[in-house]
Short mmCIF file of C-alpha atoms in Angstrom, two decimals:
data_model
loop_
_atom_site.label_atom_id
_atom_site.label_comp_id
_atom_site.label_asym_id
_atom_site.label_seq_id
_atom_site.Cartn_x
_atom_site.Cartn_y
_atom_site.Cartn_z
CA MET A 18 0.00 0.00 0.00
CA SER A 19 1.19 3.50 -0.80
CA SER A 20 2.79 4.94 2.31
CA GLY A 21 0.57 7.57 3.90
CA LEU A 22 -1.99 7.51 1.10
CA LEU A 23 -4.84 6.54 3.41
CA ASP A 24 -3.89 9.41 5.72
CA ASP A 25 -4.46 11.97 2.98
CA PRO A 26 -7.71 13.77 3.94
CA ARG A 27 -8.41 14.50 0.25
CA LEU A 28 -8.49 10.82 -0.71
CA GLY A 29 -11.69 9.43 -2.19
CA ALA A 30 -13.17 7.85 -5.27
CA GLY A 31 -12.74 11.01 -7.36
CA ASN A 32 -8.95 11.28 -6.98
CA LEU A 33 -7.64 7.87 -5.86
CA PHE A 34 -5.79 7.06 -9.10
CA ARG A 35 -4.17 10.51 -9.33
CA LEU A 36 -3.06 10.59 -5.69
CA ALA A 37 -1.82 7.00 -5.81
CA ALA A 38 0.32 7.81 -8.87
CA ALA A 39 1.80 10.85 -7.09
CA ALA A 40 2.46 8.90 -3.87
CA THR A 41 4.30 6.07 -5.65
CA ARG A 42 6.13 8.05 -8.32
CA GLY A 43 9.59 6.59 -8.81
CA ALA A 44 8.71 3.49 -6.76
CA ALA A 45 7.15 0.12 -7.52
CA GLN A 46 3.56 0.62 -8.65
CA SER A 47 0.47 -1.34 -9.45
CA ARG A 48 0.19 -2.34 -13.08
CA ILE A 49 -3.04 -2.68 -15.02
CA GLU A 50 -2.68 -5.45 -17.61
CA LEU A 51 -4.96 -5.54 -20.65
CA ASP A 52 -6.17 -8.63 -22.49
CA VAL A 53 -6.98 -6.37 -25.45
CA PRO A 54 -4.45 -3.57 -26.07
CA TYR A 55 -5.38 0.10 -25.93
CA LEU A 56 -4.74 1.91 -29.22
CA THR A 57 -3.46 5.49 -28.89
CA LEU A 58 -4.15 8.23 -31.42
CA GLY A 59 -0.57 7.75 -32.62
CA GLY A 60 -1.26 4.08 -33.38
CA GLU A 61 0.68 2.66 -30.41
CA ARG A 62 -0.72 -0.56 -28.92
CA VAL A 63 -0.53 -0.40 -25.12
CA HIS A 64 -0.70 -3.75 -23.32
CA ARG A 65 -0.28 -2.48 -19.77
CA PHE A 66 -0.39 0.74 -17.78
CA THR A 67 1.62 1.77 -14.78
CA LEU A 68 -0.08 4.35 -12.57
CA ASN A 69 2.25 7.03 -13.88
CA ALA A 70 1.50 6.20 -17.53
CA LEU A 71 -2.23 6.13 -16.80
CA ASP A 72 -1.96 9.45 -14.97
CA GLU A 73 -0.17 11.11 -17.89
CA LEU A 74 -2.62 9.74 -20.46
CA THR A 75 -5.70 10.81 -18.48
CA ASP A 76 -4.21 14.28 -18.00
CA ARG A 77 -4.18 14.65 -21.80
CA VAL A 78 -7.70 13.27 -22.14
CA ALA A 79 -8.96 15.56 -19.36
CA ALA A 80 -7.29 18.53 -21.06
CA GLY A 81 -9.04 17.59 -24.31
CA PHE A 82 -12.42 17.57 -22.58
CA HIS A 83 -11.68 20.88 -20.88
CA HIS A 84 -10.58 22.44 -24.17
CA ASP A 85 -14.01 21.50 -25.58
CA GLY A 86 -15.88 23.11 -22.70
CA ILE A 87 -16.52 20.20 -20.31
CA ARG A 88 -16.60 21.56 -16.75
CA ALA A 89 -17.22 20.42 -13.19
CA LYS A 90 -20.61 18.72 -12.58
CA ASP A 91 -21.18 18.15 -16.31
CA PRO A 92 -22.51 14.60 -16.93
CA VAL A 93 -20.71 12.96 -19.86
CA ALA A 94 -22.06 9.66 -21.23
CA VAL A 95 -19.57 6.86 -21.95
CA PHE A 96 -20.97 4.08 -24.15
CA LEU A 97 -18.18 1.95 -25.62
CA GLY A 98 -17.07 -1.57 -26.37
CA GLU A 99 -15.71 -3.41 -23.34
CA SER A 100 -12.26 -1.97 -22.74
CA VAL A 101 -9.96 0.01 -20.48
CA ARG A 102 -11.41 3.18 -22.05
CA TYR A 103 -14.11 3.18 -19.35
CA LEU A 104 -11.41 3.51 -16.69
CA ILE A 105 -9.55 6.14 -18.74
CA HIS A 106 -12.67 8.31 -19.02
CA TYR A 107 -13.58 7.78 -15.38
CA ILE A 108 -10.20 9.16 -14.29
CA ALA A 109 -10.06 11.94 -16.90
CA LEU A 110 -13.56 13.27 -16.22
CA THR A 111 -13.25 13.13 -12.44
CA LYS A 112 -10.00 15.08 -12.69
CA LEU A 113 -12.18 17.91 -13.99
CA GLY A 114 -14.97 17.29 -11.47
CA ALA A 115 -17.20 16.22 -14.37
CA ILE A 116 -19.42 13.17 -13.91
CA PRO A 117 -18.86 10.06 -16.05
CA VAL A 118 -22.13 8.35 -16.98
CA PHE A 119 -21.40 4.71 -17.71
CA LEU A 120 -23.57 2.64 -20.05
CA ASN A 121 -23.03 -1.09 -20.45
CA SER A 122 -21.65 -2.07 -23.87
CA SER A 123 -24.54 -4.49 -24.39
CA LEU A 124 -27.36 -1.95 -24.05
CA ASP A 125 -29.45 -1.60 -27.18
CA PRO A 126 -29.15 1.85 -28.85
CA GLU A 127 -32.72 2.94 -28.06
CA THR A 128 -32.39 2.17 -24.35
CA ALA A 129 -28.99 3.87 -24.32
CA ARG A 130 -30.38 6.99 -26.01
CA ALA A 131 -33.28 7.21 -23.53
CA PHE A 132 -30.91 6.73 -20.58
CA ILE A 133 -28.52 9.42 -21.82
CA GLN A 134 -31.38 11.88 -22.26
CA ARG A 135 -32.76 11.08 -18.82
CA VAL A 136 -29.51 11.87 -17.02
CA GLY A 137 -29.04 15.13 -18.93
CA ALA A 138 -25.65 14.33 -20.42
CA VAL A 139 -23.89 17.27 -22.11
CA ALA A 140 -21.70 15.08 -24.37
CA VAL A 141 -21.29 11.45 -25.47
CA VAL A 142 -18.22 9.25 -25.92
CA SER A 143 -19.19 6.31 -28.13
CA ASP A 144 -18.56 4.32 -31.29
CA PRO A 145 -20.69 4.82 -34.43
CA GLU A 146 -21.53 1.11 -34.55
CA ARG A 147 -22.86 1.35 -30.98
CA LEU A 148 -24.60 4.74 -31.08
CA ALA A 149 -24.97 6.74 -34.28
CA LYS A 150 -23.49 10.22 -34.22
CA ASP A 151 -26.86 11.80 -34.99
CA ALA A 152 -28.80 9.74 -32.40
CA LEU A 153 -28.59 12.64 -29.95
CA ASP A 154 -28.11 16.34 -30.45
CA LEU A 155 -24.96 16.37 -28.30
CA PRO A 156 -21.22 16.76 -28.85
CA TYR A 157 -19.98 13.30 -29.89
CA TYR A 158 -16.52 11.84 -29.24
CA GLU A 159 -15.59 8.83 -31.32
CA ALA A 160 -11.99 8.88 -30.11
CA ASP A 161 -10.52 9.99 -26.80
CA PRO A 162 -9.95 13.77 -26.91
CA TYR A 163 -6.27 14.54 -26.30
CA SER A 164 -4.71 17.94 -25.62
CA PRO A 165 -1.27 19.01 -24.34
CA ASP A 166 -2.89 21.73 -22.20
CA GLN A 167 -2.34 21.77 -18.44
CA VAL A 168 -5.16 20.46 -16.25
CA THR A 169 -6.38 22.20 -13.11
CA TYR A 170 -7.60 19.40 -10.86
CA PHE A 171 -11.00 19.65 -9.24
CA ARG A 172 -11.00 19.46 -5.44
CA HIS A 173 -13.68 16.98 -4.43
CA THR A 174 -15.65 17.21 -1.21
CA GLU A 175 -17.54 14.30 0.34
CA ASN A 176 -20.83 14.67 -1.51
CA ASP A 177 -19.52 15.53 -4.97
CA PRO A 178 -20.79 13.00 -7.54
CA VAL A 179 -18.06 10.96 -9.26
CA LEU A 180 -20.06 8.39 -11.24
CA ILE A 181 -23.54 7.76 -12.59
CA ALA A 182 -23.96 4.05 -13.24
CA HIS A 183 -27.05 2.09 -14.17
CA THR A 184 -28.86 -0.89 -12.71
CA SER A 185 -28.96 -4.20 -14.53
CA GLY A 186 -32.43 -3.53 -15.92
CA THR A 187 -33.91 -6.86 -14.78
CA THR A 188 -37.10 -5.04 -13.75
CA GLY A 189 -37.35 -2.82 -16.84
CA VAL A 190 -35.51 0.29 -18.03
CA PRO A 191 -32.22 0.73 -16.10
CA LYS A 192 -32.17 3.31 -13.31
CA ALA A 193 -29.40 5.91 -12.98
CA VAL A 194 -27.44 5.34 -9.77
CA GLN A 195 -25.35 8.18 -8.29
CA PHE A 196 -22.07 7.55 -6.44
CA ASN A 197 -20.23 10.24 -4.51
CA HIS A 198 -16.59 10.88 -3.63
CA TYR A 199 -16.85 9.70 -0.02
CA GLY A 200 -19.44 6.92 -0.14
CA PHE A 201 -18.07 5.17 -3.21
CA PHE A 202 -14.66 4.85 -1.53
CA PHE A 203 -15.86 4.04 2.00
CA GLY A 204 -15.99 0.23 1.75
CA ILE A 205 -12.63 0.12 -0.07
CA ARG A 206 -11.04 2.13 2.74
CA GLN A 207 -12.49 -0.20 5.38
CA GLN A 208 -11.09 -3.29 3.62
CA ALA A 209 -7.70 -1.81 2.68
CA ASP A 210 -5.76 -4.29 4.85
CA ALA A 211 -7.42 -7.43 3.47
CA ASP A 212 -4.88 -9.86 1.97
CA LEU A 213 -6.25 -11.59 -1.11
CA GLY A 214 -3.03 -12.16 -3.03
CA GLU A 215 -0.93 -9.93 -5.26
CA ARG A 216 -2.52 -10.53 -8.67
CA ILE A 217 -6.20 -9.94 -9.49
CA LEU A 218 -8.04 -10.96 -12.63
CA SER A 219 -11.15 -8.78 -13.00
CA VAL A 220 -13.88 -10.28 -15.17
CA LEU A 221 -16.38 -7.57 -14.24
CA PRO A 222 -17.99 -5.40 -16.94
CA GLN A 223 -15.72 -2.37 -17.20
CA SER A 224 -18.79 -0.11 -17.34
CA HIS A 225 -19.98 -1.28 -13.92
CA ALA A 226 -19.24 0.53 -10.65
CA SER A 227 -17.90 -2.72 -9.17
CA ALA A 228 -15.14 -2.85 -11.82
CA ILE A 229 -13.95 0.62 -10.80
CA SER A 230 -14.22 -0.42 -7.15
CA VAL A 231 -11.99 -3.47 -7.70
CA LEU A 232 -9.43 -1.35 -9.53
CA MET A 233 -9.38 1.23 -6.74
CA SER A 234 -8.90 -1.54 -4.20
CA GLY A 235 -6.06 -3.11 -6.19
CA VAL A 236 -4.27 0.21 -6.69
CA LEU A 237 -4.63 1.10 -3.02
CA ARG A 238 -2.95 -2.19 -2.09
CA GLY A 239 -0.25 -1.94 -4.77
CA LEU A 240 -1.45 -5.04 -6.64
CA ASP A 241 -1.36 -5.98 -10.32
CA VAL A 242 -4.77 -6.22 -11.99
CA MET A 243 -5.66 -7.73 -15.35
CA LEU A 244 -8.84 -6.53 -17.08
CA ALA A 245 -10.41 -9.51 -18.81
CA THR A 246 -12.78 -8.05 -21.38
CA GLU A 247 -12.99 -11.25 -23.43
CA ARG A 248 -15.11 -13.39 -21.14
CA SER A 249 -15.78 -16.70 -22.82
CA PRO A 250 -14.91 -19.45 -20.32
CA LYS A 251 -12.24 -20.95 -22.57
CA ARG A 252 -10.52 -17.57 -22.97
CA LEU A 253 -10.62 -17.06 -19.22
CA VAL A 254 -8.92 -20.37 -18.58
CA GLU A 255 -6.17 -19.26 -20.97
CA ARG A 256 -5.83 -16.02 -18.97
CA PHE A 257 -5.49 -18.01 -15.75
CA ALA A 258 -2.50 -19.83 -17.20
CA ALA A 259 -0.87 -16.70 -18.63
CA PHE A 260 -1.48 -14.17 -15.83
CA ARG A 261 -1.58 -16.62 -12.89
CA PRO A 262 -3.94 -14.65 -10.65
CA GLN A 263 -4.45 -15.44 -6.97
CA LEU A 264 -7.88 -13.74 -7.01
CA VAL A 265 -10.56 -13.88 -9.73
CA VAL A 266 -13.45 -11.40 -9.47
CA GLY A 267 -16.67 -11.50 -11.47
CA PHE A 268 -20.46 -11.63 -11.55
CA PRO A 269 -22.26 -14.95 -10.99
CA LYS A 270 -22.65 -15.76 -14.69
CA VAL A 271 -18.87 -15.88 -15.10
CA PHE A 272 -18.64 -18.71 -12.60
CA VAL A 273 -21.68 -20.52 -13.98
CA ASP A 274 -20.07 -20.39 -17.45
CA LEU A 275 -16.78 -21.78 -16.10
CA CYS A 276 -18.64 -24.68 -14.52
CA ARG A 277 -19.99 -25.67 -17.93
CA LEU A 278 -16.46 -26.71 -18.92
CA ASP A 279 -14.61 -29.91 -18.12
CA LEU A 280 -12.12 -28.20 -15.81
CA ASP A 281 -8.47 -29.29 -15.62
CA PRO A 282 -7.05 -28.58 -12.12
CA ALA A 283 -3.67 -27.71 -13.65
CA ASP A 284 -5.20 -24.58 -15.22
CA PHE A 285 -6.27 -23.28 -11.80
CA ALA A 286 -3.10 -23.92 -9.82
CA SER A 287 -2.44 -20.23 -9.03
CA ILE A 288 -5.95 -19.43 -7.76
CA SER A 289 -6.56 -19.08 -4.03
CA TYR A 290 -9.70 -16.94 -4.06
CA TRP A 291 -12.81 -16.46 -6.13
CA MET A 292 -14.81 -13.34 -5.41
CA CYS A 293 -18.29 -12.74 -6.71
CA THR A 294 -20.42 -9.64 -6.30
CA GLY A 295 -24.09 -9.21 -7.12
CA ASP A 296 -26.53 -12.06 -6.56
CA ALA A 297 -25.73 -14.95 -4.24
CA ASN A 298 -24.22 -17.96 -6.02
CA HIS A 299 -25.57 -21.49 -6.22
CA GLU A 300 -24.00 -24.23 -4.13
CA GLN A 301 -23.51 -26.49 -7.15
CA HIS A 302 -21.19 -23.99 -8.84
CA ILE A 303 -19.32 -22.94 -5.69
CA ARG A 304 -18.45 -26.52 -4.75
CA LYS A 305 -17.00 -27.19 -8.20
CA LEU A 306 -14.73 -24.13 -8.02
CA VAL A 307 -13.47 -24.45 -4.43
CA ALA A 308 -12.21 -27.94 -5.29
CA LEU A 309 -9.66 -26.23 -7.54
CA GLY A 310 -6.52 -24.23 -6.72
CA ASN A 311 -4.97 -23.91 -3.28
CA HIS A 312 -4.95 -21.58 -0.31
CA THR A 313 -3.00 -20.83 2.86
CA ASP A 314 -4.83 -21.58 6.11
CA ARG A 315 -4.70 -19.49 9.27
CA SER A 316 -1.65 -21.37 10.53
CA GLY A 317 0.25 -20.54 7.33
CA ARG A 318 0.09 -24.02 5.83
CA GLN A 319 -0.71 -24.59 2.17
CA GLN A 320 -3.99 -26.45 1.68
CA PRO A 321 -5.65 -27.89 -1.41
CA GLY A 322 -8.71 -26.08 -2.72
CA SER A 323 -9.61 -22.40 -2.93
CA LEU A 324 -11.95 -20.04 -1.09
CA PHE A 325 -15.09 -18.57 -2.64
CA ILE A 326 -15.95 -15.10 -1.31
CA ASP A 327 -19.63 -14.59 -2.05
CA ASN A 328 -20.29 -10.86 -1.78
CA PHE A 329 -23.99 -10.08 -1.97
CA GLY A 330 -24.73 -6.62 -3.35
CA SER A 331 -26.64 -4.54 -5.86
CA SER A 332 -26.00 -1.65 -8.22
CA GLU A 333 -27.21 0.83 -5.59
CA PHE A 334 -24.25 0.05 -3.32
CA GLY A 335 -20.70 1.20 -3.94
CA PHE A 336 -19.51 -1.87 -2.09
CA ALA A 337 -20.97 -5.27 -1.24
CA MET A 338 -23.52 -5.55 1.58
CA PHE A 339 -22.94 -9.09 2.91
CA ARG A 340 -20.09 -11.58 2.77
CA GLN A 341 -20.11 -15.35 3.01
CA VAL A 342 -16.83 -17.25 2.58
CA HIS A 343 -17.04 -20.84 1.36
CA THR A 344 -14.14 -23.28 1.79
CA PRO A 345 -13.64 -26.78 0.33
CA THR A 346 -15.02 -28.22 3.57
CA SER A 347 -17.70 -25.67 4.57
CA ASP A 348 -21.36 -26.60 4.41
CA ARG A 349 -23.33 -23.40 5.04
CA TYR A 350 -25.34 -22.94 1.86
CA GLY A 351 -29.11 -22.77 1.34
CA ARG A 352 -28.94 -19.16 0.09
CA CYS A 353 -27.06 -17.99 3.18
CA ILE A 354 -25.47 -14.62 2.32
CA GLY A 355 -23.72 -14.31 5.69
CA ARG A 356 -23.58 -11.29 7.94
CA PRO A 357 -23.47 -7.66 6.80
CA PHE A 358 -20.15 -5.84 6.84
CA ALA A 359 -19.38 -4.11 10.13
CA TRP A 360 -20.36 -0.66 8.88
CA ILE A 361 -23.77 -1.82 7.60
CA ASP A 362 -27.01 -1.91 9.58
CA ALA A 363 -29.35 -4.50 8.02
CA GLN A 364 -33.05 -4.95 8.75
CA VAL A 365 -35.99 -6.94 7.36
CA PHE A 366 -39.34 -5.14 7.00
CA ASP A 367 -42.91 -6.25 6.43
CA ASP A 368 -45.34 -4.56 4.03
CA GLN A 369 -46.23 -1.97 6.69
CA ASP A 370 -42.55 -0.99 7.13
CA GLU A 371 -42.36 -2.71 10.51
CA PRO A 372 -39.17 -4.61 11.44
CA LEU A 373 -39.48 -8.38 11.47
CA GLY A 374 -37.97 -10.93 13.83
CA PRO A 375 -35.82 -13.96 12.96
CA PHE A 376 -36.93 -16.53 10.38
CA THR A 377 -39.61 -14.28 8.86
CA VAL A 378 -39.26 -13.34 5.20
CA GLY A 379 -39.56 -9.64 4.39
CA ARG A 380 -38.06 -6.79 2.42
CA LEU A 381 -34.34 -6.29 3.00
CA GLY A 382 -33.22 -2.77 3.93
CA LEU A 383 -29.78 -1.37 4.74
CA LYS A 384 -28.13 1.68 6.24
CA SER A 385 -24.58 2.29 5.08
CA PRO A 386 -22.24 5.13 4.04
CA THR A 387 -21.84 3.22 0.76
CA VAL A 388 -25.52 3.45 -0.25
CA THR A 389 -26.15 5.48 -3.39
CA ALA A 390 -27.04 9.13 -2.94
CA GLY A 391 -30.14 8.29 -5.00
CA TYR A 392 -31.34 7.87 -8.55
CA TRP A 393 -30.10 10.74 -10.69
CA ASN A 394 -32.93 13.07 -11.78
CA ASN A 395 -35.50 10.88 -10.02
CA SER A 396 -35.90 11.98 -6.40
CA LEU A 397 -39.39 10.44 -6.16
CA LEU A 398 -38.15 6.93 -6.92
CA SER A 399 -35.22 7.49 -4.56
CA GLU A 400 -37.57 8.33 -1.70
CA LYS A 401 -39.78 5.32 -2.42
CA ASN A 402 -36.74 3.12 -1.86
CA ARG A 403 -36.14 4.56 1.61
CA VAL A 404 -37.90 3.15 4.67
CA ARG A 405 -37.14 4.47 8.18
CA GLY A 406 -33.74 5.61 6.97
CA TYR A 407 -32.95 2.26 5.31
CA TRP A 408 -32.51 1.74 1.59
CA LEU A 409 -34.62 -1.14 0.26
CA THR A 410 -32.47 -3.46 -1.84
CA GLY A 411 -35.32 -5.03 -3.82
CA ASP A 412 -34.79 -8.42 -2.19
CA PHE A 413 -36.76 -10.77 0.03
CA ALA A 414 -34.68 -12.18 2.86
CA PHE A 415 -34.77 -13.41 6.44
CA ARG A 416 -32.23 -13.70 9.24
CA ASP A 417 -31.55 -16.42 11.77
CA GLU A 418 -31.01 -16.04 15.51
CA ASP A 419 -27.23 -15.69 15.00
CA GLY A 420 -27.58 -12.69 12.69
CA ARG A 421 -26.90 -14.52 9.44
CA PHE A 422 -29.08 -13.51 6.53
CA TYR A 423 -30.63 -15.69 3.84
CA HIS A 424 -31.72 -14.46 0.43
CA VAL A 425 -34.87 -16.07 -1.02
CA ASP A 426 -35.79 -13.94 -4.05
CA ARG A 427 -35.94 -10.59 -5.78
CA THR A 428 -39.13 -8.78 -4.78
CA THR A 429 -40.11 -8.58 -8.47
CA ASP A 430 -39.55 -12.33 -9.01
CA ALA A 431 -41.51 -13.79 -6.11
CA ILE A 432 -44.55 -15.63 -7.48
CA THR A 433 -48.02 -15.17 -6.01
CA THR A 434 -50.35 -18.13 -6.53
CA SER A 435 -53.66 -19.30 -5.10
CA ARG A 436 -51.63 -21.91 -3.23
CA GLY A 437 -49.29 -19.39 -1.62
CA THR A 438 -46.11 -17.45 -2.41
CA VAL A 439 -43.33 -19.17 -4.31
CA TYR A 440 -39.81 -17.76 -3.91
CA SER A 441 -38.24 -18.57 -7.24
CA THR A 442 -34.58 -18.24 -6.28
CA GLN A 443 -35.00 -20.37 -3.18
CA THR A 444 -36.74 -23.04 -5.28
CA GLU A 445 -34.03 -22.95 -7.97
CA GLU A 446 -31.33 -23.41 -5.33
CA LEU A 447 -33.01 -26.58 -4.05
CA ILE A 448 -33.43 -27.96 -7.56
CA LEU A 449 -29.81 -27.35 -8.58
CA ARG A 450 -28.52 -28.88 -5.35
CA ASN A 451 -30.42 -32.10 -5.96
CA PHE A 452 -30.09 -32.39 -9.74
CA PRO A 453 -26.44 -32.06 -10.82
CA GLY A 454 -27.43 -32.81 -14.43
CA LEU A 455 -28.78 -29.26 -14.64
CA GLN A 456 -26.38 -26.46 -15.50
CA ASP A 457 -28.89 -23.78 -14.48
CA CYS A 458 -32.63 -23.25 -14.11
CA SER A 459 -35.25 -20.51 -13.72
CA LEU A 460 -38.77 -20.68 -12.32
CA VAL A 461 -41.39 -18.18 -13.50
CA LYS A 462 -45.15 -17.79 -13.69
CA SER A 463 -46.54 -17.64 -17.22
CA GLU A 464 -48.35 -14.34 -17.73
CA ASP A 465 -51.20 -15.82 -19.74
CA THR A 466 -52.02 -19.05 -17.88
CA GLY A 467 -50.52 -18.58 -14.44
CA GLU A 468 -48.65 -21.88 -14.78
CA LEU A 469 -45.38 -22.37 -12.92
CA VAL A 470 -42.88 -22.90 -15.72
CA LEU A 471 -39.43 -24.33 -15.03
CA ALA A 472 -36.85 -23.47 -17.71
CA VAL A 473 -33.76 -25.67 -17.46
CA GLU A 474 -30.34 -25.80 -19.07
CA LEU A 475 -29.36 -29.44 -19.41
CA ALA A 476 -25.87 -30.90 -19.32
CA ASP A 477 -27.30 -33.76 -21.40
CA PRO A 478 -29.62 -32.42 -24.14
CA ALA A 479 -31.11 -35.92 -24.58
CA ALA A 480 -32.42 -36.10 -21.00
CA ASP A 481 -36.04 -37.17 -20.49
CA LEU A 482 -37.84 -33.92 -19.62
CA ASP A 483 -41.08 -35.52 -18.47
CA GLY A 484 -39.26 -37.86 -16.13
CA LEU A 485 -37.07 -35.02 -14.91
CA LEU A 486 -40.11 -32.87 -14.08
CA THR A 487 -41.65 -35.75 -12.11
CA ARG A 488 -38.51 -36.22 -10.04
CA ILE A 489 -38.09 -32.48 -9.47
CA ASN A 490 -41.68 -32.12 -8.29
CA GLU A 491 -41.24 -35.02 -5.87
CA THR A 492 -38.27 -33.16 -4.39
CA LEU A 493 -40.18 -29.88 -4.18
CA THR A 494 -43.21 -31.51 -2.58
CA ALA A 495 -41.02 -33.23 0.03
CA ALA A 496 -39.61 -29.79 0.89
CA ALA A 497 -43.14 -28.34 1.23
CA LEU A 498 -42.67 -26.25 -1.93
CA LEU A 499 -45.13 -25.97 -4.79
CA PRO A 500 -44.48 -28.21 -7.83
CA ALA A 501 -43.90 -26.84 -11.33
CA ASP A 502 -46.64 -27.23 -13.94
CA ARG A 503 -44.45 -27.35 -17.02
CA ILE A 504 -40.79 -27.81 -17.97
CA LEU A 505 -38.87 -26.66 -21.04
CA THR A 506 -35.28 -26.03 -22.01
CA LYS A 507 -33.44 -22.76 -22.55
CA GLY A 508 -30.02 -21.84 -23.87
CA SER A 509 -27.24 -20.48 -21.67
CA GLU A 510 -27.48 -17.01 -23.24
CA GLU A 511 -31.26 -16.75 -23.50
CA PHE A 512 -33.04 -14.15 -21.35
CA THR A 513 -29.79 -12.72 -20.02
CA GLY A 514 -29.47 -9.04 -19.09
CA VAL A 515 -26.53 -6.77 -19.82
CA THR A 516 -24.77 -7.76 -16.58
CA GLY A 517 -25.54 -11.47 -16.94
CA LYS A 518 -28.62 -11.63 -14.72
CA ALA A 519 -31.63 -13.70 -15.72
CA LEU A 520 -34.43 -11.56 -17.17
CA LYS A 521 -37.42 -13.29 -15.62
CA ARG A 522 -39.83 -10.58 -16.74
CA ALA A 523 -38.98 -11.54 -20.33
CA MET A 524 -39.46 -15.23 -19.54
CA ARG A 525 -42.90 -14.57 -18.05
CA ARG A 526 -44.02 -12.91 -21.28
CA THR A 527 -42.39 -15.37 -23.64
CA TYR A 528 -43.36 -18.71 -22.13
CA ALA A 529 -46.84 -18.93 -23.65
CA ALA A 530 -49.35 -21.66 -22.89
CA ASP A 531 -48.54 -23.68 -26.02
CA GLY A 532 -44.87 -23.99 -25.10
CA ALA A 533 -43.86 -22.51 -28.45
CA HIS A 534 -40.59 -21.19 -27.06
CA GLY A 535 -38.02 -23.79 -26.10
CA GLN A 536 -38.62 -27.52 -26.03
CA PRO A 537 -41.74 -28.53 -24.09
#
């Protein structure tokens, strides 16, 4: 860690990269490795950045923005192919006090245009194949604007916005999430002493706040980070061999995709930790991964197998909310998301906003310095997400008597039937645990018939679906859960949102009564 950097009262999310470069100038620094090289205006292909090189480049980009009239508090939309350019524009714009507005590379142009208009962006950085130059009446940057001019750095205070990100859009049009200088950095500061190895492979979308968070954490600790923007499981395994990370960070889909492969332990020899942020992961996938790699136990001895750090969070938090660590021998699953971090106050509420006791499912709410300042340009929706000073996460959960929390569903995905409420995620967890021949599954209620439809991804495409449904329903009934009415198959990439989450709202509309979609 940079000596004295954490003692700098100016330090926060808006200036971390600049101050870290200044504090380590002339000394060993973090390096940011790229799986796809960055192409400069001069045609140079850059495969890695030191902090100093990144600082010098972003000075020139910031000067280019300033030359064109971009000033403090100006929102600037960034909608690019997956690359280090998101990081470059984050640093350059925050140097000016401007506000980067990140859009995921996979957003369709119409949704992107509507989102950019909603946040009131004053300019757009994009590619013509992603967003046409005439799609919006705004200054348009196809390449990074360079200028040799000097930059006057903006001096951030605690509540200055440093990033507008967007939610995954699983419930509809993405919401614009605001992160500030102090809150976005708070969790990183609290975990600055955590030892998770010296080399990190980040498989997070570079447009997501969590990707910036991981980079800030790595730089603060003086670690080397590789940005893996090519995320097919086979390419990732190649990166493991070449970069030899101790820690791999990603969203749940990354780890599900890896588990679809026939994994060779030799390819995972360097890995000690897996870290996931977002939704809780399924036991089936965690157990397969922790059997790989190796780790050092508390006594300092090398042990076979790795650790899976399951960080439960959402787009509205600049840092994860809960942490559950799985080892090769641990057995606490069943959607347990662990305890909240020490700086987080977690509560479960009923429909009347009253706190609930242990073992009662309700709406999960949190108080934390890391919670978003609100949805940009939508104060009404922001207020509707606040209850008694807590921010509602959009999840159903319960806690046990020891203060551990268990996630059962998204509030938008819970299924109301005449036979009672079905928590889809809880049901899927039970199914995957008992049926290893399934790679993944989703349970939804058909909009037209009200049937409970189970969409499965099979390891063996020739499996008997009717027989499988019978066995699954026997398992559900034995667990006092409602059986499914119909089963069909889905592909691994079907109904997947821009961050890899399952789009159950789309499934509900698509799975018609005649079973026309998928194989009935």
